[in-house]
Coordinates of C-alpha atoms in Angstrom, one line a residue:
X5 CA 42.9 38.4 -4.3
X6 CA 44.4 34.9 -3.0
X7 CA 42.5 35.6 0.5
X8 CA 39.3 36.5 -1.5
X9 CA 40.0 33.1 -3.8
X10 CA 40.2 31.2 -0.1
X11 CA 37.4 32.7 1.4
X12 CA 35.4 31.5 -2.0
X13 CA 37.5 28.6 -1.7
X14 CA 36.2 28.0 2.1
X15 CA 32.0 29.3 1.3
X16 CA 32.2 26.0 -1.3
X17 CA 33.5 23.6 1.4
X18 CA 30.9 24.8 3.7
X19 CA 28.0 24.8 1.3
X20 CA 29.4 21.4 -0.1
X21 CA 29.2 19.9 3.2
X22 CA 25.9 21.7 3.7
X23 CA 24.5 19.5 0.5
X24 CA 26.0 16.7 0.9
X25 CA 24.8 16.7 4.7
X26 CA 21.0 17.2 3.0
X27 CA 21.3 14.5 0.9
X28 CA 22.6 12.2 3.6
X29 CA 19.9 13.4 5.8
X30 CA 16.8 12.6 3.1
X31 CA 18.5 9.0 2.7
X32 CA 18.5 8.1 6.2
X33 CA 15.0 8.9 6.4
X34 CA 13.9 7.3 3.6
X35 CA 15.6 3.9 4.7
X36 CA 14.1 3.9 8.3
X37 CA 10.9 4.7 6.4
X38 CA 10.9 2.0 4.4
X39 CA 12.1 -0.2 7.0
X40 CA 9.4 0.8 9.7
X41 CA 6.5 0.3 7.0
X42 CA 7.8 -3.0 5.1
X43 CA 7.1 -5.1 8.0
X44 CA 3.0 -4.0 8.0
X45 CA 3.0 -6.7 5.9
X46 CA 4.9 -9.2 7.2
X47 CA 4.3 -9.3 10.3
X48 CA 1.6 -12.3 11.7
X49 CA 1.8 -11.5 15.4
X50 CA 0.6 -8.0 15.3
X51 CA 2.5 -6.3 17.1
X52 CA 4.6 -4.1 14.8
X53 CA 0.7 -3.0 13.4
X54 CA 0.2 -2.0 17.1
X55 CA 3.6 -0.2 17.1
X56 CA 4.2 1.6 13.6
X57 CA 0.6 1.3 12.0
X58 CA 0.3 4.6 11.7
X59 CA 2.9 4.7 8.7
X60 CA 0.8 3.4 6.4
X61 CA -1.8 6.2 7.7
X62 CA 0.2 8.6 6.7
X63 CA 0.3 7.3 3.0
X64 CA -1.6 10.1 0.5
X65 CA -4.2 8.2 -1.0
X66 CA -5.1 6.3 1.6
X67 CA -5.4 9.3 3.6
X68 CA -7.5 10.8 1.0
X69 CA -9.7 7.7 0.5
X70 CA -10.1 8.1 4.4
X71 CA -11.1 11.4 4.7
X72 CA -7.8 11.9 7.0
X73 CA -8.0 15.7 7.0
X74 CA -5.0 16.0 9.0
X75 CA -2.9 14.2 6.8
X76 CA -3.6 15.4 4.0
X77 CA -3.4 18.8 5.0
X78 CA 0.3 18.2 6.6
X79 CA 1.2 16.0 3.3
X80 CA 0.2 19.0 1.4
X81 CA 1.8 21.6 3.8
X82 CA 5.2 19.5 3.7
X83 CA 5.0 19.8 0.0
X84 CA 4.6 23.9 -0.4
X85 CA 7.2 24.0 2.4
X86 CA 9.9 21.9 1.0
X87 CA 9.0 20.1 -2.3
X88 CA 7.9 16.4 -3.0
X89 CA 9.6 15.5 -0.3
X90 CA 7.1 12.9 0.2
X91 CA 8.1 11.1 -2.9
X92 CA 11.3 10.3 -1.6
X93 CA 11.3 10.0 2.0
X94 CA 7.2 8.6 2.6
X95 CA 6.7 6.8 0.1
X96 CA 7.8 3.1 0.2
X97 CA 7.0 2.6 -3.5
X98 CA 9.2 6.0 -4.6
X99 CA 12.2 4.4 -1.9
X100 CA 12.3 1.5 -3.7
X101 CA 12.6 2.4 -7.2
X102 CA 15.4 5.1 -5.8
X103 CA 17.0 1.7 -4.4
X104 CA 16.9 0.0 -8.3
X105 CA 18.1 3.6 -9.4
X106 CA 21.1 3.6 -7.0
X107 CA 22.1 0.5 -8.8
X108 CA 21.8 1.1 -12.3
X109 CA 23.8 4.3 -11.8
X110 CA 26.4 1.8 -10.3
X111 CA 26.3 0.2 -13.8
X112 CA 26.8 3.4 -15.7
X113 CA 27.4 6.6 -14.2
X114 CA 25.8 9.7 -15.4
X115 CA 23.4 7.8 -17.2
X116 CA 20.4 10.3 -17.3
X117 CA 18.9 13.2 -19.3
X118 CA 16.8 16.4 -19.3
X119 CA 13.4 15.1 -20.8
X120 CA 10.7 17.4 -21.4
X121 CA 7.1 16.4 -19.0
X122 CA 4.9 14.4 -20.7
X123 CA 1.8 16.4 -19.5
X124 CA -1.0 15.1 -21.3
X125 CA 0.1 11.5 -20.4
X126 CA 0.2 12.6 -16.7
X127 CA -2.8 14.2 -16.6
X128 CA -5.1 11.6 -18.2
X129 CA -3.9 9.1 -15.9
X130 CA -5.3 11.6 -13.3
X131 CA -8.1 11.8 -14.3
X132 CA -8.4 8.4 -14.9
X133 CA -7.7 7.6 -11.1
X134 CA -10.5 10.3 -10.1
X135 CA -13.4 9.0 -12.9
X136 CA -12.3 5.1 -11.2
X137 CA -13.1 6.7 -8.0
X138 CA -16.0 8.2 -8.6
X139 CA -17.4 5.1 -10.9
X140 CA -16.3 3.0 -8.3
X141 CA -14.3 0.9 -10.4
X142 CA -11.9 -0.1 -7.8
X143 CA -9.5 -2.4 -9.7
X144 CA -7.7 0.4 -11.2
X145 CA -7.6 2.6 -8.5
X146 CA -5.6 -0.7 -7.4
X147 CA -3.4 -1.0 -9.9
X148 CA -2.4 2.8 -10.2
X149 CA -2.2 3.8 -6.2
X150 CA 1.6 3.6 -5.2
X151 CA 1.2 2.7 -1.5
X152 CA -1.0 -0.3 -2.6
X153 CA 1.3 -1.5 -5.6
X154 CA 4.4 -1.7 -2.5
X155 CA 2.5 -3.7 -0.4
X156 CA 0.9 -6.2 -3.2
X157 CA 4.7 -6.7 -3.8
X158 CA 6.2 -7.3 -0.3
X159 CA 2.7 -9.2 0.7
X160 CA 3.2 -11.9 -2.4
X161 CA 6.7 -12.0 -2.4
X162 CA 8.4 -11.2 0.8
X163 CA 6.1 -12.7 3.1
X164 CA 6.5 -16.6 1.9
X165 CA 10.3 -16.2 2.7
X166 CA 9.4 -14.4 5.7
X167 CA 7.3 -17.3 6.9
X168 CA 9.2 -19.7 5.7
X169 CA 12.3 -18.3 8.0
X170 CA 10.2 -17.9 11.0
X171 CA 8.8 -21.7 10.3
X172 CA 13.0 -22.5 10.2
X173 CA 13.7 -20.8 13.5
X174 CA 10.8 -22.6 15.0
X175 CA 11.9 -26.0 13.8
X176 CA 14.9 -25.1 15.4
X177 CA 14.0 -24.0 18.7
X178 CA 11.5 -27.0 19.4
X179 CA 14.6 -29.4 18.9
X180 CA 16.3 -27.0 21.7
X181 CA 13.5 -27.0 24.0
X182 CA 12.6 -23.2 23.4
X183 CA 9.3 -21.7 22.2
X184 CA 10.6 -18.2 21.3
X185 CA 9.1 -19.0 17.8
X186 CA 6.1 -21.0 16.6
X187 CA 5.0 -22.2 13.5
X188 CA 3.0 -20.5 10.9
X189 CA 1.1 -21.7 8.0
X190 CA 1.3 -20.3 4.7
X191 CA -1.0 -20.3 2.0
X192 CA -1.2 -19.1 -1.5
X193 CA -4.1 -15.4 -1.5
X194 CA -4.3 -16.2 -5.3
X195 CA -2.2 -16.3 -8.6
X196 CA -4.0 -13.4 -9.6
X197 CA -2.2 -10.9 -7.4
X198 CA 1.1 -12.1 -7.5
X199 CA 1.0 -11.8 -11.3
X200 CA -0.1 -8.5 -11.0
X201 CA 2.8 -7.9 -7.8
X202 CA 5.6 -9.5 -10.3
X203 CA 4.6 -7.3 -13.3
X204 CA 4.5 -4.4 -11.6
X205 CA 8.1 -5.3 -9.9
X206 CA 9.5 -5.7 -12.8
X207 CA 8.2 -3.0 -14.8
X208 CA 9.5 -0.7 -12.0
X209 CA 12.5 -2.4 -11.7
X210 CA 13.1 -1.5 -15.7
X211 CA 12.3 1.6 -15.8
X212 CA 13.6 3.0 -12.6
X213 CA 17.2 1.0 -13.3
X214 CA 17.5 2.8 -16.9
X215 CA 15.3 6.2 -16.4
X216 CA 15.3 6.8 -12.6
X217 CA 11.9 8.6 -11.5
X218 CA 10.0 7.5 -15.1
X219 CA 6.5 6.1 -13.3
X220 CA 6.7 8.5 -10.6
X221 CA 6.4 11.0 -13.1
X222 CA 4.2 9.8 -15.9
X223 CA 1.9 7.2 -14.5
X224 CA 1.7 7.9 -10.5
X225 CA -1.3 10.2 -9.7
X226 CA -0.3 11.3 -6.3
X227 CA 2.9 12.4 -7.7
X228 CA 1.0 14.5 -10.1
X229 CA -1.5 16.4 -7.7
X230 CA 2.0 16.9 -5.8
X231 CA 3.8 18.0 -8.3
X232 CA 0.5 20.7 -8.9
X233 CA 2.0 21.9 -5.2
X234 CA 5.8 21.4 -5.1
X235 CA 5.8 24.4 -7.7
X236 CA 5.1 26.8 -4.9
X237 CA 7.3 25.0 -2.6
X238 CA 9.0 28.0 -0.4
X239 CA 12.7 25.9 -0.3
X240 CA 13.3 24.5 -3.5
X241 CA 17.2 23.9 -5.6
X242 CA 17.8 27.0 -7.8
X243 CA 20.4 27.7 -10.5
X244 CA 23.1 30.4 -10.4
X245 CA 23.4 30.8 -14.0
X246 CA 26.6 33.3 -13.3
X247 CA 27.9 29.9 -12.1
X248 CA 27.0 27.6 -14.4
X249 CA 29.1 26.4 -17.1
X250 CA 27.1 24.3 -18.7
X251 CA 28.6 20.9 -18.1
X252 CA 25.3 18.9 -17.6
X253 CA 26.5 17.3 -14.3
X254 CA 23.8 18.1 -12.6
X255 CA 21.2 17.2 -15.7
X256 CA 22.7 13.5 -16.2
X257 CA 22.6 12.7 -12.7
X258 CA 18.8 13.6 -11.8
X259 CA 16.4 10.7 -12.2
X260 CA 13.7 12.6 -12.4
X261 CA 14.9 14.2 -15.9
X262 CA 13.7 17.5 -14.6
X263 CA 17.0 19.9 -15.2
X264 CA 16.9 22.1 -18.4
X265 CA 20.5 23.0 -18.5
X266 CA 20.5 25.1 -21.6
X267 CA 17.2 27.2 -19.9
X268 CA 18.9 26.8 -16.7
X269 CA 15.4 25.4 -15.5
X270 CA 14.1 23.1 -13.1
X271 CA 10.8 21.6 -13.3
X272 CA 9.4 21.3 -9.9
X273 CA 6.3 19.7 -10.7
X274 CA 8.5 16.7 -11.3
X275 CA 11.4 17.4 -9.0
X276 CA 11.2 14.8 -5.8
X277 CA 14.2 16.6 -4.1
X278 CA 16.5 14.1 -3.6
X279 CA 19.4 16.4 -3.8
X280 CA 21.8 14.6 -6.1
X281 CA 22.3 17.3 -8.6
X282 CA 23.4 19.3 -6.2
X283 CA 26.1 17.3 -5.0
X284 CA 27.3 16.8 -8.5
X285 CA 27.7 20.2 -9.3
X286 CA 31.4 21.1 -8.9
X287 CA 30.8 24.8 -9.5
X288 CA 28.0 25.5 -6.7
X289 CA 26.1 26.4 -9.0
X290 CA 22.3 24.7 -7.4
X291 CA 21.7 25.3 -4.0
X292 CA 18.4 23.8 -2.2
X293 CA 16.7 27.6 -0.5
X294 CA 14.4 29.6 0.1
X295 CA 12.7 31.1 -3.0
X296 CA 8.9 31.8 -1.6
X297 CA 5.7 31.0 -3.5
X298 CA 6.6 32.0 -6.9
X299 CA 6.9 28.6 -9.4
X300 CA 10.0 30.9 -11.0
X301 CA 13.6 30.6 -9.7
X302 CA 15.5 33.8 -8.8
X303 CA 18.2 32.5 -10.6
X304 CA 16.9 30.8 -13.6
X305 CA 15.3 32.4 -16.7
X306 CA 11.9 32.8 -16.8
X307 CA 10.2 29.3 -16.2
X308 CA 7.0 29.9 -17.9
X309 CA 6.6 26.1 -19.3
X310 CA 6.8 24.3 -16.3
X311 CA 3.2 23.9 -15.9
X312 CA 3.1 27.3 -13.6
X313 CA 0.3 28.8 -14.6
X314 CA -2.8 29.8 -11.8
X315 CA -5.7 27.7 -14.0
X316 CA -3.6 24.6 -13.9
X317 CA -3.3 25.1 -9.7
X318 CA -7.2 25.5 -9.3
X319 CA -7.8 22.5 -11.8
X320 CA -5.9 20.4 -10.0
X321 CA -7.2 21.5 -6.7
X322 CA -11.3 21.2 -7.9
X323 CA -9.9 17.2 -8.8
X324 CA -8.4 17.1 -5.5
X325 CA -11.5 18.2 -4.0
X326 CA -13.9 16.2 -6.5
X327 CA -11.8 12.4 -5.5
X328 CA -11.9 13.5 -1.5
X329 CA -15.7 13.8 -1.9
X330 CA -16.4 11.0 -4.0
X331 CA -14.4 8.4 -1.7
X332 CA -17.2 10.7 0.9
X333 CA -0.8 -26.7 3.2
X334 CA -2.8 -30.1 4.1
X335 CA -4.4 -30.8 7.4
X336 CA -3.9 -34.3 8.6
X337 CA -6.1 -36.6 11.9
X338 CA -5.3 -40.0 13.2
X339 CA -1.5 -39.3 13.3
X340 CA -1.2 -38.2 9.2
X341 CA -2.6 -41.5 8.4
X342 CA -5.7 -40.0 7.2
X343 CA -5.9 -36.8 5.0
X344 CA -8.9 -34.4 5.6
X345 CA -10.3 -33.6 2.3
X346 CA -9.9 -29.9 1.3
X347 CA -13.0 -27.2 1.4
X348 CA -14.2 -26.0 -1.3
X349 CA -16.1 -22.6 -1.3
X350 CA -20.0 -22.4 -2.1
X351 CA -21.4 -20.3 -4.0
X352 CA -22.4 -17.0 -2.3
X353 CA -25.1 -14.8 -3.8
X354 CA -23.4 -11.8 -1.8
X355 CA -19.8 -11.7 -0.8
X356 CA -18.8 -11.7 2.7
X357 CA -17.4 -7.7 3.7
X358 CA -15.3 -8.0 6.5
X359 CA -16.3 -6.1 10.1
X360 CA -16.7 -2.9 9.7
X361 CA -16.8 -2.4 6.5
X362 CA -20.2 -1.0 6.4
X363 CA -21.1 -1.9 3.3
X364 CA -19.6 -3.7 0.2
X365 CA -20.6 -0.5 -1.2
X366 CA -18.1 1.5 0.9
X367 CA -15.8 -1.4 0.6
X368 CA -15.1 -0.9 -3.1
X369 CA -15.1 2.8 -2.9
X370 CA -12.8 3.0 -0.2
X371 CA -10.1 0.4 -0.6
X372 CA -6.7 0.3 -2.3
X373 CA -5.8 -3.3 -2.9
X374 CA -2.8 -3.2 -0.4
X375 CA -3.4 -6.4 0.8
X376 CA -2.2 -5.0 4.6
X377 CA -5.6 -6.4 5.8
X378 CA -5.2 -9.8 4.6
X379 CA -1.8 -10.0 5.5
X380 CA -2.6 -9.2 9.1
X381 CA -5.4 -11.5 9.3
X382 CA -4.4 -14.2 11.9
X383 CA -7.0 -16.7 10.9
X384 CA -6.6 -17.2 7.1
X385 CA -10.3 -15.5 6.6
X386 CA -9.5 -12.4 4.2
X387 CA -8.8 -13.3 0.8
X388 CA -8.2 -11.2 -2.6
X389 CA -11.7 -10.8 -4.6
X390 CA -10.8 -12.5 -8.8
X391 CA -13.5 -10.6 -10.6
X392 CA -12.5 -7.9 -12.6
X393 CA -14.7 -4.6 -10.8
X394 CA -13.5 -5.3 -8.0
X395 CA -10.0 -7.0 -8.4
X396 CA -7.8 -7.8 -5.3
X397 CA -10.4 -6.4 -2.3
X398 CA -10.9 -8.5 0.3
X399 CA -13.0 -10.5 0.8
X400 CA -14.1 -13.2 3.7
X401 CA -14.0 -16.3 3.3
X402 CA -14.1 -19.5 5.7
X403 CA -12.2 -22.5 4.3
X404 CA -8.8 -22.3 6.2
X405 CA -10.7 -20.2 8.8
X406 CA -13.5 -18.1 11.1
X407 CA -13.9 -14.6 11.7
X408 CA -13.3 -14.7 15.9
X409 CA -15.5 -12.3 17.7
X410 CA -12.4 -10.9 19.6
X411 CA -10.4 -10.7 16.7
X412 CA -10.0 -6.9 15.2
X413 CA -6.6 -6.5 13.2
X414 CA -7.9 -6.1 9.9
X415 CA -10.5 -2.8 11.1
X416 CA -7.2 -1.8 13.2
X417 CA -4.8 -1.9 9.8
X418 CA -6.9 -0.5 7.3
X419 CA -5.4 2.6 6.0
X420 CA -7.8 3.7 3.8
X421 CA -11.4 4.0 5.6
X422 CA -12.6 0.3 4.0
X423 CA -13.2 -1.4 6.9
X424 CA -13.9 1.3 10.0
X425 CA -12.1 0.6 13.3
X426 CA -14.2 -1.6 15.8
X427 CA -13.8 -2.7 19.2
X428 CA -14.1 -5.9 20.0
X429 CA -17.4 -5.7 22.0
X430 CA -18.5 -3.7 18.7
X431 CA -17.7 -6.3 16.1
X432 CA -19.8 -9.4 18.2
X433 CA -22.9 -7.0 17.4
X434 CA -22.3 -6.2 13.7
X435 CA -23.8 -8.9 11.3
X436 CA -22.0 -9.1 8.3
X437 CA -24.1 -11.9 6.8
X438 CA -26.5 -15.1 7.6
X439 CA -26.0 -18.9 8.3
X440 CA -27.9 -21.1 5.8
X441 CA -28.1 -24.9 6.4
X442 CA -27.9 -27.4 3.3
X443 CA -29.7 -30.4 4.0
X444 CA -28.2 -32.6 1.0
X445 CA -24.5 -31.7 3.0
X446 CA -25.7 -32.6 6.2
X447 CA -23.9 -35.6 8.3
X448 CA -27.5 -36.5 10.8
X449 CA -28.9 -36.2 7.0
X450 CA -26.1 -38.1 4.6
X451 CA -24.4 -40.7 7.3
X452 CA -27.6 -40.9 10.3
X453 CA -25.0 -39.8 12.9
X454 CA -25.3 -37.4 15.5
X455 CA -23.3 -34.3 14.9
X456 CA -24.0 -30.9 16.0
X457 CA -20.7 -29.6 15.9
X458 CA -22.4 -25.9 14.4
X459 CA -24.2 -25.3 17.2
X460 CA -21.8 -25.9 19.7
X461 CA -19.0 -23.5 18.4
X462 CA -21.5 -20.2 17.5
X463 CA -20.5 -17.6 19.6
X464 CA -23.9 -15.9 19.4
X465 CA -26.4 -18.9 20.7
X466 CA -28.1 -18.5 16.7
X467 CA -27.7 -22.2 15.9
X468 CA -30.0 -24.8 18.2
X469 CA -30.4 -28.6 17.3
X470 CA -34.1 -29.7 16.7
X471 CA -35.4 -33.0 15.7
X472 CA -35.6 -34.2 12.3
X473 CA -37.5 -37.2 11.2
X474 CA -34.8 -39.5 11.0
X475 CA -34.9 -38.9 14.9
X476 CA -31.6 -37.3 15.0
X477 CA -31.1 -33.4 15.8
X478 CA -30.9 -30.8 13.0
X479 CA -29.5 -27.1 13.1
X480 CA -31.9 -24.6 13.0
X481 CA -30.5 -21.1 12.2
X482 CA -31.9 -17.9 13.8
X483 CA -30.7 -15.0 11.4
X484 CA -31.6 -12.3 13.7
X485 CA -28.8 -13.6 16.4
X486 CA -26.4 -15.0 13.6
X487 CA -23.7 -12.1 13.3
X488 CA -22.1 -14.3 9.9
X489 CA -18.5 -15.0 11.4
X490 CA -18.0 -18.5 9.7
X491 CA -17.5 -21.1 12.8
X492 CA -20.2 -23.3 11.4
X493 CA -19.1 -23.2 8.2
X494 CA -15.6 -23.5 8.7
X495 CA -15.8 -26.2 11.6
X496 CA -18.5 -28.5 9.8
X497 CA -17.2 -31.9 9.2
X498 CA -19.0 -32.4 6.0
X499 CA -17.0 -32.4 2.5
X500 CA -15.9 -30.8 0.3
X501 CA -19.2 -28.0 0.7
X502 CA -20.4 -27.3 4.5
X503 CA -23.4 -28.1 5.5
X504 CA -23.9 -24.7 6.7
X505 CA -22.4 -21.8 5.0
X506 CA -22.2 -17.7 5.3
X507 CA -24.5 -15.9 3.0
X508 CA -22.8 -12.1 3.4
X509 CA -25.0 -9.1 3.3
X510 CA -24.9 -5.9 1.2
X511 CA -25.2 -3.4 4.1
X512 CA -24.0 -4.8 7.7
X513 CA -26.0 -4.4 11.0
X514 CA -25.9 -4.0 14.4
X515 CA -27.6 -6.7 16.3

């Protein structure tokens, strides 16, 4: 009996370790996660886009948006495998609220409860996300995609400090002779996204700090439709009811509030395998194993309520199938004693879609709100939309800026399938919109001097200088050569409103 009591004694150390060595494991992924994709949107030279761009391609509604077959096929296969694994280690919004989670339970330990799904609440919003889809109402698909509600937040708040210590270490290295950094401008994308990027910090913040995984499993969609798959997942943590004593461990330390202790049950649809019950349980009573396709445990009672049944699967997968098809500071001349007067921006009847978006049409269908585009756009020319149908999509825009032929990070960034990947040679031939010249704003017009300052910097030869009657030289635009990147408008001298502005088209062209 005592070497049978060490020999049980031994099996719990090992399977202890075993757990504990999981849990380790899933954290260390999810931190060099979040640290390879938090810097999409901080970064202004590019290269870490060039180098780890593909994290935020692996993101699940992007991917779906995008018609990424591949990834969502692997996203989904990783999930029937091994659970929403995704949730925890992919995700950068699910990392962080696991971060304010890790903190409360500093603050009080065991601090959670078993909570029963609220189902219709997570359905709805669903269903909410697909109908947006489909009606194209692209501010909510904004506000309610996780990937995109990360990146709002790091883009409005970490990037000023980010800028702000990179404009600190330049400063410092041009008073010792070094160029290893340079400065960089920083300018406010709107107050309109940062209110929306605070609200939804804190509101995470809250409810992750006292309830753990309480959006994740209510509000997110994507966590819904893989929650629909993580209750076939072949490995999956199981309860040994001839184990159990009933202590609740396990219950009061699992954020996702998905442990029925006096059922022994474990939802899956809302378990994001984080593997912190398991290394709670003194007892060894929840392992994380192989269980095969069936949503019931072998060693739970029968788990009937935990939305398992086969109509449930197939609904989810027709919406699955139904949203993939239906997303089918102050410049300054003559040595600062003069201050250049601000632009403002003129009215456009069109908006300006950036290259190769294809369409505004395809623009709004396709595209998130992440902001990754804008925050990787060198020359200050993507900006968030304000109206409401079409809230925080970019957007160009040539105030602080032009759209340079050569130029291609935002098409090489996008995530989502908004904006298409171009070449460089390719972007010069698409024309995104038209020049139109404003006489009333005109310098040879308004001061008699020569200018031509339009013509000179067009890239495509669409602007020549004729006469006008005053004698002086006019621009005359040629909307068949004019490809719409903003150099005349942005490099007109006149003030506040160009002489010459962008007028965007609906559908873009190759020229």
């Amino acid at each position: 009996m005592e070497l049978n009591e060490k020999s049980n004694s031994g099996h719990k150390r090992k399977r202890k370790s075993a757990d504990n060595t999981l849990k380790t494991l899933r954290r260390l992924l999810a931190v060099i996660s979040i640290l390879l994709i938090t810097p999409l949107f901080l970064d202004f030279t590019g290269t870490w886009q060039t180098l780890f761009g593909w994290m935020a391609k692996i993101q699940f509604l992007p991917a779906v948006l995008s018609l990424n077959v591949l990834v969502i096929v692997g996203l989904l296969v990783l999930t029937v495998l091994f659970g929403r694994l995704y949730c925890s280690v992919i995700c950068p919004l699910g990392i962080m609220q696991d971060g304010f989670a890790w903190f409360g339970k500093k603050a009080k330990k065991n601090r959670y409860s078993f909570s029963k799904a609220k189902s219709i609440l997570r359905y709805l919003m669903l269903a909410l996300m697909i109908v947006s889809l489909i009606a194209g109402i692209s501010s909510m698909v904004a506000i309610l995609a996780p990937y995109s509600a990360y990146g709002r937040i790091v883009s409005s708040l970490l990037q000023p400090v980010w800028i702000w210590g990179n404009n600190l270490l330049a400063s410092w290295a041009e008073n010792h002779d070094s160029y290893a950094f340079y400065q960089v401008e920083f300018w406010s994308k709107g107050y309109g996204v940062l209110v929306v990027a605070v609200t939804t910090l804190v509101i995470l913040a809250i409810l992750a700090w006292r309830n753990g995984r309480t959006y994740c499993n209510t509000i997110c969609p994507v966590g819904t439709v893989l929650g629909f798959f993580s209750r076939f997942a072949l490995f999956r943590i199981v309860i040994d009811k001839s184990k159990c004593v009933d202590c609740k461990l396990c219950s009061r330390n699992c954020k996702s509030a998905c442990i029925d202790i006096p059922a022994h049950q474990i939802d899956y649809s809302r378990c994001v395998a984080c593997f912190d019950c398991i290394g709670k349980c003194n007892k060894g009573a929840l392992s994380y194993r192989y269980v095969g396709l069936s949503p019931k445990s072998t060693d739970s009672t029968d788990n009937s309520n935990v939305d398992g049944s086969r109509r449930q699967f197939l609904t989810v997968g027709a919406l699955l199938g139904t949203s993939v098809a239906a997303s089918a500071a102050d410049k300054f001349v003559d040595g600062g004693l003069a201050t250049i007067e601000d632009k403002k921006i003129p009215e456009r009847k069109t908006r300006i879609a950036p290259p190769g978006a294809v369409s505004l049409r395809n623009l709004h269908q396709h595209c998130t709100a992440c902001q990754l585009c804008i925050s990787a756009c060198p020359n200050g020319v993507l900006r968030p939309q304000t109206d409401i149908e079409n809230f925080m999509q970019p957007e160009s825009s040539y105030e602080r800026g032009y759209c340079r032929p050569e130029c291609t990070r935002c098409s090489d960034v996008c995530p989502a399938g908004a904006i298409k990947p171009l070449d460089a040679i390719g972007k010069s031939s698409v024309q995104i919109g038209h020049a139109v010249w404003v006489k009333a704003n005109c310098v040879p017009v308004t001061d008699g001097v020569e200018c031509g300052n339009c013509a000179r910097h067009c890239p495509t030869g669409a602007i020549t200088m004729v006469e006008s009657d005053n004698g002086l030289k006019i621009p005359a635009v040629n909307t068949e050569k004019c490809i719409g990147c903003g150099a005349c408008e942005n490099l007109c001298p006149a003030r506040p409103f160009s002489a010459i502005y962008v007028e965007g088209h609906e559908n873009h062209r190759f020229i």
